[in-house]
mmCIF file with all atom_site columns, C-alpha atoms in Angstrom:
data_model
loop_
_atom_site.group_PDB
_atom_site.id
_atom_site.type_symbol
_atom_site.label_atom_id
_atom_site.label_alt_id
_atom_site.label_comp_id
_atom_site.label_asym_id
_atom_site.label_entity_id
_atom_site.label_seq_id
_atom_site.pdbx_PDB_ins_code
_atom_site.Cartn_x
_atom_site.Cartn_y
_atom_site.Cartn_z
_atom_site.occupancy
_atom_site.B_iso_or_equiv
_atom_site.pdbx_formal_charge
_atom_site.auth_seq_id
_atom_site.auth_comp_id
_atom_site.auth_asym_id
_atom_site.auth_atom_id
_atom_site.pdbx_PDB_model_num
ATOM 1   C CA . ASP A 1 1   ? 67.500 120.849 -59.484 1.00 0.00 ? 1   ASP A CA 1
ATOM 2   C CA . ALA A 1 2   ? 69.728 121.692 -62.596 1.00 0.00 ? 2   ALA A CA 1
ATOM 3   C CA . GLY A 1 3   ? 71.997 118.743 -63.161 1.00 0.00 ? 3   GLY A CA 1
ATOM 4   C CA . VAL A 1 4   ? 75.277 118.335 -63.607 1.00 0.00 ? 4   VAL A CA 1
ATOM 5   C CA . THR A 1 5   ? 76.236 121.598 -66.488 1.00 0.00 ? 5   THR A CA 1
ATOM 6   C CA . GLN A 1 6   ? 79.119 122.432 -68.503 1.00 0.00 ? 6   GLN A CA 1
ATOM 7   C CA . SER A 1 7   ? 79.882 124.512 -70.412 1.00 0.00 ? 7   SER A CA 1
ATOM 8   C CA . PRO A 1 8   ? 80.549 124.964 -72.402 1.00 0.00 ? 8   PRO A CA 1
ATOM 9   C CA . THR A 1 9   ? 78.542 122.797 -75.654 1.00 0.00 ? 9   THR A CA 1
ATOM 10  C CA . HIS A 1 10  ? 80.634 122.835 -78.299 1.00 0.00 ? 10  HIS A CA 1
ATOM 11  C CA . LEU A 1 11  ? 84.164 124.517 -79.347 1.00 0.00 ? 11  LEU A CA 1
ATOM 12  C CA . ILE A 1 12  ? 87.119 124.487 -81.910 1.00 0.00 ? 12  ILE A CA 1
ATOM 13  C CA . LYS A 1 13  ? 90.212 124.772 -81.524 1.00 0.00 ? 13  LYS A CA 1
ATOM 14  C CA . THR A 1 14  ? 93.801 124.711 -82.986 1.00 0.00 ? 14  THR A CA 1
ATOM 15  C CA . ARG A 1 15  ? 96.272 122.453 -82.166 1.00 0.00 ? 15  ARG A CA 1
ATOM 16  C CA . GLY A 1 16  ? 98.690 123.501 -79.793 1.00 0.00 ? 16  GLY A CA 1
ATOM 17  C CA . GLN A 1 17  ? 96.522 125.979 -78.420 1.00 0.00 ? 17  GLN A CA 1
ATOM 18  C CA . GLN A 1 18  ? 95.011 125.120 -74.817 1.00 0.00 ? 18  GLN A CA 1
ATOM 19  C CA . VAL A 1 19  ? 91.460 124.700 -73.143 1.00 0.00 ? 19  VAL A CA 1
ATOM 20  C CA . THR A 1 20  ? 89.681 124.887 -70.200 1.00 0.00 ? 20  THR A CA 1
ATOM 21  C CA . LEU A 1 21  ? 86.154 123.029 -69.674 1.00 0.00 ? 21  LEU A CA 1
ATOM 22  C CA . ARG A 1 22  ? 83.920 123.786 -66.904 1.00 0.00 ? 22  ARG A CA 1
ATOM 23  C CA . CYS A 1 23  ? 81.076 122.212 -64.681 1.00 0.00 ? 23  CYS A CA 1
ATOM 24  C CA . SER A 1 24  ? 78.978 122.493 -62.229 1.00 0.00 ? 24  SER A CA 1
ATOM 25  C CA . PRO A 1 25  ? 78.279 119.126 -59.943 1.00 0.00 ? 25  PRO A CA 1
ATOM 26  C CA . LYS A 1 26  ? 74.626 118.811 -59.293 1.00 0.00 ? 26  LYS A CA 1
ATOM 27  C CA . SER A 1 27  ? 73.361 120.305 -56.458 1.00 0.00 ? 27  SER A CA 1
ATOM 28  C CA . GLY A 1 28  ? 74.601 118.433 -52.234 1.00 0.00 ? 28  GLY A CA 1
ATOM 29  C CA . HIS A 1 29  ? 77.231 117.072 -54.829 1.00 0.00 ? 29  HIS A CA 1
ATOM 30  C CA . ASP A 1 30  ? 81.031 117.037 -53.767 1.00 0.00 ? 30  ASP A CA 1
ATOM 31  C CA . THR A 1 31  ? 82.661 115.126 -55.932 1.00 0.00 ? 31  THR A CA 1
ATOM 32  C CA . VAL A 1 32  ? 83.897 115.830 -59.743 1.00 0.00 ? 32  VAL A CA 1
ATOM 33  C CA . SER A 1 33  ? 84.839 113.294 -63.012 1.00 0.00 ? 33  SER A CA 1
ATOM 34  C CA . TRP A 1 34  ? 85.627 113.740 -65.853 1.00 0.00 ? 34  TRP A CA 1
ATOM 35  C CA . TYR A 1 35  ? 85.496 111.488 -68.776 1.00 0.00 ? 35  TYR A CA 1
ATOM 36  C CA . GLN A 1 36  ? 86.842 111.485 -72.425 1.00 0.00 ? 36  GLN A CA 1
ATOM 37  C CA . GLN A 1 37  ? 84.655 109.726 -74.976 1.00 0.00 ? 37  GLN A CA 1
ATOM 38  C CA . ALA A 1 38  ? 86.191 109.509 -78.068 1.00 0.00 ? 38  ALA A CA 1
ATOM 39  C CA . LEU A 1 39  ? 83.525 108.655 -81.061 1.00 0.00 ? 39  LEU A CA 1
ATOM 40  C CA . GLY A 1 40  ? 82.096 105.622 -80.802 1.00 0.00 ? 40  GLY A CA 1
ATOM 41  C CA . GLN A 1 41  ? 84.291 104.762 -77.994 1.00 0.00 ? 41  GLN A CA 1
ATOM 42  C CA . GLY A 1 42  ? 82.964 104.604 -74.029 1.00 0.00 ? 42  GLY A CA 1
ATOM 43  C CA . PRO A 1 43  ? 84.174 107.063 -72.171 1.00 0.00 ? 43  PRO A CA 1
ATOM 44  C CA . GLN A 1 44  ? 87.898 106.717 -71.126 1.00 0.00 ? 44  GLN A CA 1
ATOM 45  C CA . PHE A 1 45  ? 87.528 108.326 -66.931 1.00 0.00 ? 45  PHE A CA 1
ATOM 46  C CA . ILE A 1 46  ? 90.653 110.665 -66.798 1.00 0.00 ? 46  ILE A CA 1
ATOM 47  C CA . PHE A 1 47  ? 90.209 112.432 -62.625 1.00 0.00 ? 47  PHE A CA 1
ATOM 48  C CA . GLN A 1 48  ? 87.872 113.092 -59.990 1.00 0.00 ? 48  GLN A CA 1
ATOM 49  C CA . TYR A 1 49  ? 88.862 115.613 -57.422 1.00 0.00 ? 49  TYR A CA 1
ATOM 50  C CA . TYR A 1 50  ? 87.043 115.845 -53.947 1.00 0.00 ? 50  TYR A CA 1
ATOM 51  C CA . GLU A 1 51  ? 87.759 118.493 -51.281 1.00 0.00 ? 51  GLU A CA 1
ATOM 52  C CA . GLU A 1 52  ? 90.273 120.233 -54.012 1.00 0.00 ? 52  GLU A CA 1
ATOM 53  C CA . GLU A 1 53  ? 92.316 117.552 -54.857 1.00 0.00 ? 53  GLU A CA 1
ATOM 54  C CA . GLU A 1 54  ? 92.616 115.024 -57.204 1.00 0.00 ? 54  GLU A CA 1
ATOM 55  C CA . ARG A 1 55  ? 91.806 111.479 -56.127 1.00 0.00 ? 55  ARG A CA 1
ATOM 56  C CA . GLN A 1 56  ? 92.392 109.318 -58.657 1.00 0.00 ? 56  GLN A CA 1
ATOM 57  C CA . ARG A 1 57  ? 94.084 109.733 -61.870 1.00 0.00 ? 57  ARG A CA 1
ATOM 58  C CA . GLY A 1 58  ? 93.816 107.751 -65.525 1.00 0.00 ? 58  GLY A CA 1
ATOM 59  C CA . ASN A 1 59  ? 96.363 106.939 -68.394 1.00 0.00 ? 59  ASN A CA 1
ATOM 60  C CA . PHE A 1 60  ? 95.758 110.612 -69.635 1.00 0.00 ? 60  PHE A CA 1
ATOM 61  C CA . PRO A 1 61  ? 99.182 112.523 -70.136 1.00 0.00 ? 61  PRO A CA 1
ATOM 62  C CA . ASP A 1 62  ? 99.816 116.024 -68.002 1.00 0.00 ? 62  ASP A CA 1
ATOM 63  C CA . ARG A 1 63  ? 98.416 117.987 -70.191 1.00 0.00 ? 63  ARG A CA 1
ATOM 64  C CA . PHE A 1 64  ? 95.694 116.829 -68.735 1.00 0.00 ? 64  PHE A CA 1
ATOM 65  C CA . SER A 1 65  ? 94.811 118.813 -65.676 1.00 0.00 ? 65  SER A CA 1
ATOM 66  C CA . GLY A 1 66  ? 92.079 119.667 -63.747 1.00 0.00 ? 66  GLY A CA 1
ATOM 67  C CA . HIS A 1 67  ? 91.038 122.363 -60.360 1.00 0.00 ? 67  HIS A CA 1
ATOM 68  C CA . GLN A 1 68  ? 88.384 122.310 -58.144 1.00 0.00 ? 68  GLN A CA 1
ATOM 69  C CA . PHE A 1 69  ? 87.073 125.229 -56.001 1.00 0.00 ? 69  PHE A CA 1
ATOM 70  C CA . PRO A 1 70  ? 85.288 125.696 -52.799 1.00 0.00 ? 70  PRO A CA 1
ATOM 71  C CA . ASN A 1 71  ? 81.701 125.485 -54.350 1.00 0.00 ? 71  ASN A CA 1
ATOM 72  C CA . TYR A 1 72  ? 82.294 122.331 -55.736 1.00 0.00 ? 72  TYR A CA 1
ATOM 73  C CA . SER A 1 73  ? 82.673 123.427 -59.066 1.00 0.00 ? 73  SER A CA 1
ATOM 74  C CA . SER A 1 74  ? 85.895 121.511 -61.937 1.00 0.00 ? 74  SER A CA 1
ATOM 75  C CA . GLU A 1 75  ? 87.944 122.884 -64.551 1.00 0.00 ? 75  GLU A CA 1
ATOM 76  C CA . LEU A 1 76  ? 89.149 121.004 -66.972 1.00 0.00 ? 76  LEU A CA 1
ATOM 77  C CA . ASN A 1 77  ? 92.074 122.163 -68.774 1.00 0.00 ? 77  ASN A CA 1
ATOM 78  C CA . VAL A 1 78  ? 94.508 120.594 -71.292 1.00 0.00 ? 78  VAL A CA 1
ATOM 79  C CA . ASN A 1 79  ? 97.210 122.203 -72.622 1.00 0.00 ? 79  ASN A CA 1
ATOM 80  C CA . ALA A 1 80  ? 99.318 121.494 -76.295 1.00 0.00 ? 80  ALA A CA 1
ATOM 81  C CA . LEU A 1 81  ? 95.999 120.699 -77.971 1.00 0.00 ? 81  LEU A CA 1
ATOM 82  C CA . LEU A 1 82  ? 96.511 117.535 -80.564 1.00 0.00 ? 82  LEU A CA 1
ATOM 83  C CA . LEU A 1 83  ? 94.368 116.317 -83.358 1.00 0.00 ? 83  LEU A CA 1
ATOM 84  C CA . GLY A 1 84  ? 93.929 113.001 -81.191 1.00 0.00 ? 84  GLY A CA 1
ATOM 85  C CA . ASP A 1 85  ? 91.836 115.080 -78.062 1.00 0.00 ? 85  ASP A CA 1
ATOM 86  C CA . SER A 1 86  ? 89.182 115.847 -80.164 1.00 0.00 ? 86  SER A CA 1
ATOM 87  C CA . ALA A 1 87  ? 85.984 114.186 -78.111 1.00 0.00 ? 87  ALA A CA 1
ATOM 88  C CA . LEU A 1 88  ? 82.798 114.365 -75.820 1.00 0.00 ? 88  LEU A CA 1
ATOM 89  C CA . TYR A 1 89  ? 84.213 115.791 -72.812 1.00 0.00 ? 89  TYR A CA 1
ATOM 90  C CA . LEU A 1 90  ? 82.449 114.949 -69.785 1.00 0.00 ? 90  LEU A CA 1
ATOM 91  C CA . CYS A 1 91  ? 81.831 115.528 -65.927 1.00 0.00 ? 91  CYS A CA 1
ATOM 92  C CA . ALA A 1 92  ? 79.946 113.584 -63.670 1.00 0.00 ? 92  ALA A CA 1
ATOM 93  C CA . SER A 1 93  ? 79.095 114.443 -60.100 1.00 0.00 ? 93  SER A CA 1
ATOM 94  C CA . SER A 1 94  ? 78.121 111.766 -56.982 1.00 0.00 ? 94  SER A CA 1
ATOM 95  C CA . LEU A 1 95  ? 78.416 111.548 -53.711 1.00 0.00 ? 95  LEU A CA 1
ATOM 96  C CA . VAL A 1 96  ? 82.162 110.423 -51.470 1.00 0.00 ? 96  VAL A CA 1
ATOM 97  C CA . ASP A 1 97  ? 79.888 109.852 -48.177 1.00 0.00 ? 97  ASP A CA 1
ATOM 98  C CA . ARG A 1 98  ? 78.266 107.169 -50.517 1.00 0.00 ? 98  ARG A CA 1
ATOM 99  C CA . GLY A 1 99  ? 80.582 105.817 -52.286 1.00 0.00 ? 99  GLY A CA 1
ATOM 100 C CA . LEU A 1 100 ? 79.907 104.142 -56.189 1.00 0.00 ? 100 LEU A CA 1
ATOM 101 C CA . ASN A 1 101 ? 76.964 102.111 -54.087 1.00 0.00 ? 101 ASN A CA 1
ATOM 102 C CA . THR A 1 102 ? 75.105 104.923 -55.768 1.00 0.00 ? 102 THR A CA 1
ATOM 103 C CA . GLU A 1 103 ? 74.717 106.376 -59.183 1.00 0.00 ? 103 GLU A CA 1
ATOM 104 C CA . ALA A 1 104 ? 76.949 109.415 -60.470 1.00 0.00 ? 104 ALA A CA 1
ATOM 105 C CA . PHE A 1 105 ? 74.771 112.046 -62.576 1.00 0.00 ? 105 PHE A CA 1
ATOM 106 C CA . PHE A 1 106 ? 76.367 113.809 -66.085 1.00 0.00 ? 106 PHE A CA 1
ATOM 107 C CA . GLY A 1 107 ? 76.435 117.006 -67.584 1.00 0.00 ? 107 GLY A CA 1
ATOM 108 C CA . GLN A 1 108 ? 75.672 116.423 -71.732 1.00 0.00 ? 108 GLN A CA 1
ATOM 109 C CA . GLY A 1 109 ? 79.445 116.993 -72.333 1.00 0.00 ? 109 GLY A CA 1
ATOM 110 C CA . THR A 1 110 ? 81.275 119.848 -73.879 1.00 0.00 ? 110 THR A CA 1
ATOM 111 C CA . ARG A 1 111 ? 82.164 118.737 -77.990 1.00 0.00 ? 111 ARG A CA 1
ATOM 112 C CA . LEU A 1 112 ? 85.858 119.604 -78.351 1.00 0.00 ? 112 LEU A CA 1
ATOM 113 C CA . THR A 1 113 ? 86.969 119.117 -81.868 1.00 0.00 ? 113 THR A CA 1
ATOM 114 C CA . VAL A 1 114 ? 90.549 120.302 -82.721 1.00 0.00 ? 114 VAL A CA 1
ATOM 115 C CA . VAL A 1 115 ? 91.703 121.044 -86.241 1.00 0.00 ? 115 VAL A CA 1
ATOM 116 C CA . ASP B 2 1   ? 89.665 97.218  -64.491 1.00 0.00 ? 1   ASP B CA 1
ATOM 117 C CA . ALA B 2 2   ? 87.269 94.297  -63.731 1.00 0.00 ? 2   ALA B CA 1
ATOM 118 C CA . LYS B 2 3   ? 86.440 93.403  -67.461 1.00 0.00 ? 3   LYS B CA 1
ATOM 119 C CA . THR B 2 4   ? 83.078 93.124  -68.730 1.00 0.00 ? 4   THR B CA 1
ATOM 120 C CA . THR B 2 5   ? 81.379 91.878  -71.990 1.00 0.00 ? 5   THR B CA 1
ATOM 121 C CA . GLN B 2 6   ? 78.121 92.440  -73.907 1.00 0.00 ? 6   GLN B CA 1
ATOM 122 C CA . PRO B 2 7   ? 76.902 92.244  -77.350 1.00 0.00 ? 7   PRO B CA 1
ATOM 123 C CA . ASN B 2 8   ? 78.214 95.099  -79.699 1.00 0.00 ? 8   ASN B CA 1
ATOM 124 C CA . SER B 2 9   ? 74.403 95.448  -80.851 1.00 0.00 ? 9   SER B CA 1
ATOM 125 C CA . MET B 2 10  ? 70.919 93.995  -80.286 1.00 0.00 ? 10  MET B CA 1
ATOM 126 C CA . GLU B 2 11  ? 67.707 94.389  -81.812 1.00 0.00 ? 11  GLU B CA 1
ATOM 127 C CA . SER B 2 12  ? 63.765 94.461  -80.396 1.00 0.00 ? 12  SER B CA 1
ATOM 128 C CA . ASN B 2 13  ? 60.874 96.086  -81.075 1.00 0.00 ? 13  ASN B CA 1
ATOM 129 C CA . GLU B 2 14  ? 58.657 98.577  -78.797 1.00 0.00 ? 14  GLU B CA 1
ATOM 130 C CA . GLU B 2 15  ? 56.214 97.304  -76.633 1.00 0.00 ? 15  GLU B CA 1
ATOM 131 C CA . GLU B 2 16  ? 57.857 93.715  -76.124 1.00 0.00 ? 16  GLU B CA 1
ATOM 132 C CA . PRO B 2 17  ? 60.635 92.782  -73.077 1.00 0.00 ? 17  PRO B CA 1
ATOM 133 C CA . VAL B 2 18  ? 64.259 93.269  -73.817 1.00 0.00 ? 18  VAL B CA 1
ATOM 134 C CA . HIS B 2 19  ? 66.453 91.819  -71.629 1.00 0.00 ? 19  HIS B CA 1
ATOM 135 C CA . LEU B 2 20  ? 70.027 92.559  -72.064 1.00 0.00 ? 20  LEU B CA 1
ATOM 136 C CA . PRO B 2 21  ? 73.289 90.016  -70.956 1.00 0.00 ? 21  PRO B CA 1
ATOM 137 C CA . CYS B 2 22  ? 76.776 91.669  -69.209 1.00 0.00 ? 22  CYS B CA 1
ATOM 138 C CA . ASN B 2 23  ? 79.644 88.594  -69.012 1.00 0.00 ? 23  ASN B CA 1
ATOM 139 C CA . HIS B 2 24  ? 81.729 89.887  -65.723 1.00 0.00 ? 24  HIS B CA 1
ATOM 140 C CA . SER B 2 25  ? 83.613 86.189  -64.993 1.00 0.00 ? 25  SER B CA 1
ATOM 141 C CA . THR B 2 26  ? 86.469 87.863  -63.228 1.00 0.00 ? 26  THR B CA 1
ATOM 142 C CA . ILE B 2 27  ? 84.218 89.849  -60.066 1.00 0.00 ? 27  ILE B CA 1
ATOM 143 C CA . SER B 2 28  ? 85.041 89.839  -56.802 1.00 0.00 ? 28  SER B CA 1
ATOM 144 C CA . GLY B 2 29  ? 82.894 89.140  -54.150 1.00 0.00 ? 29  GLY B CA 1
ATOM 145 C CA . THR B 2 30  ? 82.802 93.011  -52.959 1.00 0.00 ? 30  THR B CA 1
ATOM 146 C CA . ASP B 2 31  ? 82.433 95.045  -56.979 1.00 0.00 ? 31  ASP B CA 1
ATOM 147 C CA . TYR B 2 32  ? 78.838 95.978  -57.507 1.00 0.00 ? 32  TYR B CA 1
ATOM 148 C CA . ILE B 2 33  ? 77.138 96.024  -61.067 1.00 0.00 ? 33  ILE B CA 1
ATOM 149 C CA . HIS B 2 34  ? 75.886 98.864  -62.377 1.00 0.00 ? 34  HIS B CA 1
ATOM 150 C CA . TRP B 2 35  ? 74.164 99.371  -65.657 1.00 0.00 ? 35  TRP B CA 1
ATOM 151 C CA . TYR B 2 36  ? 74.471 103.284 -67.273 1.00 0.00 ? 36  TYR B CA 1
ATOM 152 C CA . ARG B 2 37  ? 73.266 104.256 -70.924 1.00 0.00 ? 37  ARG B CA 1
ATOM 153 C CA . GLN B 2 38  ? 73.453 107.112 -73.290 1.00 0.00 ? 38  GLN B CA 1
ATOM 154 C CA . LEU B 2 39  ? 70.997 108.032 -75.800 1.00 0.00 ? 39  LEU B CA 1
ATOM 155 C CA . PRO B 2 40  ? 71.614 110.143 -78.366 1.00 0.00 ? 40  PRO B CA 1
ATOM 156 C CA . SER B 2 41  ? 73.782 112.808 -77.693 1.00 0.00 ? 41  SER B CA 1
ATOM 157 C CA . GLN B 2 42  ? 73.039 113.382 -74.341 1.00 0.00 ? 42  GLN B CA 1
ATOM 158 C CA . GLY B 2 43  ? 75.398 112.009 -71.465 1.00 0.00 ? 43  GLY B CA 1
ATOM 159 C CA . PRO B 2 44  ? 75.843 108.549 -69.858 1.00 0.00 ? 44  PRO B CA 1
ATOM 160 C CA . GLU B 2 45  ? 72.849 107.729 -67.473 1.00 0.00 ? 45  GLU B CA 1
ATOM 161 C CA . TYR B 2 46  ? 72.500 105.826 -64.634 1.00 0.00 ? 46  TYR B CA 1
ATOM 162 C CA . VAL B 2 47  ? 70.055 102.952 -65.188 1.00 0.00 ? 47  VAL B CA 1
ATOM 163 C CA . ILE B 2 48  ? 70.244 100.452 -62.349 1.00 0.00 ? 48  ILE B CA 1
ATOM 164 C CA . HIS B 2 49  ? 72.553 99.212  -59.664 1.00 0.00 ? 49  HIS B CA 1
ATOM 165 C CA . GLY B 2 50  ? 73.429 95.349  -57.434 1.00 0.00 ? 50  GLY B CA 1
ATOM 166 C CA . LEU B 2 51  ? 75.629 93.763  -55.871 1.00 0.00 ? 51  LEU B CA 1
ATOM 167 C CA . THR B 2 52  ? 73.902 90.532  -55.000 1.00 0.00 ? 52  THR B CA 1
ATOM 168 C CA . SER B 2 53  ? 70.519 90.416  -55.171 1.00 0.00 ? 53  SER B CA 1
ATOM 169 C CA . ASN B 2 54  ? 68.069 90.840  -58.108 1.00 0.00 ? 54  ASN B CA 1
ATOM 170 C CA . VAL B 2 55  ? 66.565 94.750  -57.746 1.00 0.00 ? 55  VAL B CA 1
ATOM 171 C CA . ASN B 2 56  ? 64.098 96.219  -59.311 1.00 0.00 ? 56  ASN B CA 1
ATOM 172 C CA . ASN B 2 57  ? 63.086 100.664 -60.199 1.00 0.00 ? 57  ASN B CA 1
ATOM 173 C CA . ARG B 2 58  ? 60.802 102.378 -62.211 1.00 0.00 ? 58  ARG B CA 1
ATOM 174 C CA . MET B 2 59  ? 63.525 102.129 -65.450 1.00 0.00 ? 59  MET B CA 1
ATOM 175 C CA . ALA B 2 60  ? 64.550 98.605  -66.003 1.00 0.00 ? 60  ALA B CA 1
ATOM 176 C CA . SER B 2 61  ? 65.124 94.898  -63.311 1.00 0.00 ? 61  SER B CA 1
ATOM 177 C CA . LEU B 2 62  ? 68.216 93.896  -62.878 1.00 0.00 ? 62  LEU B CA 1
ATOM 178 C CA . ALA B 2 63  ? 68.230 90.047  -62.082 1.00 0.00 ? 63  ALA B CA 1
ATOM 179 C CA . ILE B 2 64  ? 71.803 88.552  -61.548 1.00 0.00 ? 64  ILE B CA 1
ATOM 180 C CA . ALA B 2 65  ? 73.414 85.015  -61.467 1.00 0.00 ? 65  ALA B CA 1
ATOM 181 C CA . GLU B 2 66  ? 74.213 83.476  -58.638 1.00 0.00 ? 66  GLU B CA 1
ATOM 182 C CA . ASP B 2 67  ? 77.956 83.219  -58.754 1.00 0.00 ? 67  ASP B CA 1
ATOM 183 C CA . ARG B 2 68  ? 77.836 86.418  -59.797 1.00 0.00 ? 68  ARG B CA 1
ATOM 184 C CA . LYS B 2 69  ? 79.472 85.996  -63.272 1.00 0.00 ? 69  LYS B CA 1
ATOM 185 C CA . SER B 2 70  ? 76.752 87.536  -65.355 1.00 0.00 ? 70  SER B CA 1
ATOM 186 C CA . SER B 2 71  ? 73.877 89.883  -64.886 1.00 0.00 ? 71  SER B CA 1
ATOM 187 C CA . THR B 2 72  ? 70.948 90.772  -68.172 1.00 0.00 ? 72  THR B CA 1
ATOM 188 C CA . LEU B 2 73  ? 69.447 94.772  -66.955 1.00 0.00 ? 73  LEU B CA 1
ATOM 189 C CA . ILE B 2 74  ? 65.467 93.889  -68.153 1.00 0.00 ? 74  ILE B CA 1
ATOM 190 C CA . LEU B 2 75  ? 63.859 96.434  -69.844 1.00 0.00 ? 75  LEU B CA 1
ATOM 191 C CA . HIS B 2 76  ? 60.258 95.040  -69.005 1.00 0.00 ? 76  HIS B CA 1
ATOM 192 C CA . ARG B 2 77  ? 58.395 97.525  -72.619 1.00 0.00 ? 77  ARG B CA 1
ATOM 193 C CA . ALA B 2 78  ? 60.361 98.786  -74.327 1.00 0.00 ? 78  ALA B CA 1
ATOM 194 C CA . THR B 2 79  ? 59.825 101.999 -75.576 1.00 0.00 ? 79  THR B CA 1
ATOM 195 C CA . LEU B 2 80  ? 61.163 104.451 -78.656 1.00 0.00 ? 80  LEU B CA 1
ATOM 196 C CA . ARG B 2 81  ? 63.191 105.709 -76.352 1.00 0.00 ? 81  ARG B CA 1
ATOM 197 C CA . ASP B 2 82  ? 64.865 103.458 -74.836 1.00 0.00 ? 82  ASP B CA 1
ATOM 198 C CA . ALA B 2 83  ? 67.170 102.853 -77.592 1.00 0.00 ? 83  ALA B CA 1
ATOM 199 C CA . ALA B 2 84  ? 70.561 103.638 -76.899 1.00 0.00 ? 84  ALA B CA 1
ATOM 200 C CA . VAL B 2 85  ? 74.128 102.672 -75.873 1.00 0.00 ? 85  VAL B CA 1
ATOM 201 C CA . TYR B 2 86  ? 74.083 100.571 -72.755 1.00 0.00 ? 86  TYR B CA 1
ATOM 202 C CA . TYR B 2 87  ? 76.672 100.068 -70.499 1.00 0.00 ? 87  TYR B CA 1
ATOM 203 C CA . CYS B 2 88  ? 77.323 97.233  -67.791 1.00 0.00 ? 88  CYS B CA 1
ATOM 204 C CA . ILE B 2 89  ? 80.182 98.497  -65.331 1.00 0.00 ? 89  ILE B CA 1
ATOM 205 C CA . LEU B 2 90  ? 81.759 96.854  -62.531 1.00 0.00 ? 90  LEU B CA 1
ATOM 206 C CA . ILE B 2 91  ? 82.452 99.323  -59.805 1.00 0.00 ? 91  ILE B CA 1
ATOM 207 C CA . ILE B 2 92  ? 85.535 98.086  -57.740 1.00 0.00 ? 92  ILE B CA 1
ATOM 208 C CA . GLN B 2 93  ? 85.499 98.827  -53.828 1.00 0.00 ? 93  GLN B CA 1
ATOM 209 C CA . GLY B 2 94  ? 88.018 101.320 -53.284 1.00 0.00 ? 94  GLY B CA 1
ATOM 210 C CA . ALA B 2 95  ? 88.261 102.823 -57.378 1.00 0.00 ? 95  ALA B CA 1
ATOM 211 C CA . GLN B 2 96  ? 87.330 106.031 -57.634 1.00 0.00 ? 96  GLN B CA 1
ATOM 212 C CA . LYS B 2 97  ? 85.943 105.243 -61.559 1.00 0.00 ? 97  LYS B CA 1
ATOM 213 C CA . LEU B 2 98  ? 83.352 103.996 -63.685 1.00 0.00 ? 98  LEU B CA 1
ATOM 214 C CA . VAL B 2 99  ? 85.469 102.387 -66.099 1.00 0.00 ? 99  VAL B CA 1
ATOM 215 C CA . PHE B 2 100 ? 82.533 101.628 -69.687 1.00 0.00 ? 100 PHE B CA 1
ATOM 216 C CA . GLY B 2 101 ? 83.558 98.697  -72.496 1.00 0.00 ? 101 GLY B CA 1
ATOM 217 C CA . GLN B 2 102 ? 81.881 99.702  -75.455 1.00 0.00 ? 102 GLN B CA 1
ATOM 218 C CA . GLY B 2 103 ? 78.091 98.600  -74.458 1.00 0.00 ? 103 GLY B CA 1
ATOM 219 C CA . THR B 2 104 ? 76.102 97.412  -76.178 1.00 0.00 ? 104 THR B CA 1
ATOM 220 C CA . ARG B 2 105 ? 73.359 99.173  -78.981 1.00 0.00 ? 105 ARG B CA 1
ATOM 221 C CA . LEU B 2 106 ? 70.140 99.016  -78.533 1.00 0.00 ? 106 LEU B CA 1
ATOM 222 C CA . THR B 2 107 ? 68.173 99.446  -81.199 1.00 0.00 ? 107 THR B CA 1
ATOM 223 C CA . ILE B 2 108 ? 64.016 99.482  -80.496 1.00 0.00 ? 108 ILE B CA 1
ATOM 224 C CA . ASN B 2 109 ? 61.997 98.941  -83.980 1.00 0.00 ? 109 ASN B CA 1
ATOM 225 C CA . PRO B 2 110 ? 58.703 100.762 -83.887 1.00 0.00 ? 110 PRO B CA 1
#
């Protein structure tokens, strides 16, 4: 079992550009959540996808959008990049029918640097 | 979002027990208490969770106060590999997200 895999591992973009990050959940998991972790801070919830729909969203602007595919994999898109978007982006997968009385599995993250 | 309070940092010695405290005075009856840790350059890793009773697993033990307003993560014999940031998180019934605080940075001395 490969666990949660994210790609790419590192990325450098220029202000104003757009970026797409990808996540494959742990085998058997149907729910994907995305988090942003700035340097020295705890991860902050961006949104969660289940059945190809956004279930809940954190306090992030509309520049942040996502998608979930029928195979449960997911993408995070960020438009009009700002310097402040530089962070580690984490994907976590879980099973919706267990709710949160279970563990979430995190990937290694994508380190995004905006210059 | 339900709030937890943890010390910013703690230090311990290898092969000694470590007790990591967490205060959550605003917890409600249906909130679960979860602990995650994040090793350097890695994503967070689940450690343990509980509701009311103390819990044990291969990684750690979770001791929950009778009033549930605090909990303690116990590492029975710390190793150098346990050096990480430990996050105590309340999972609110119906919520779909983990709300991370600043966590406790645990340093293990050889």
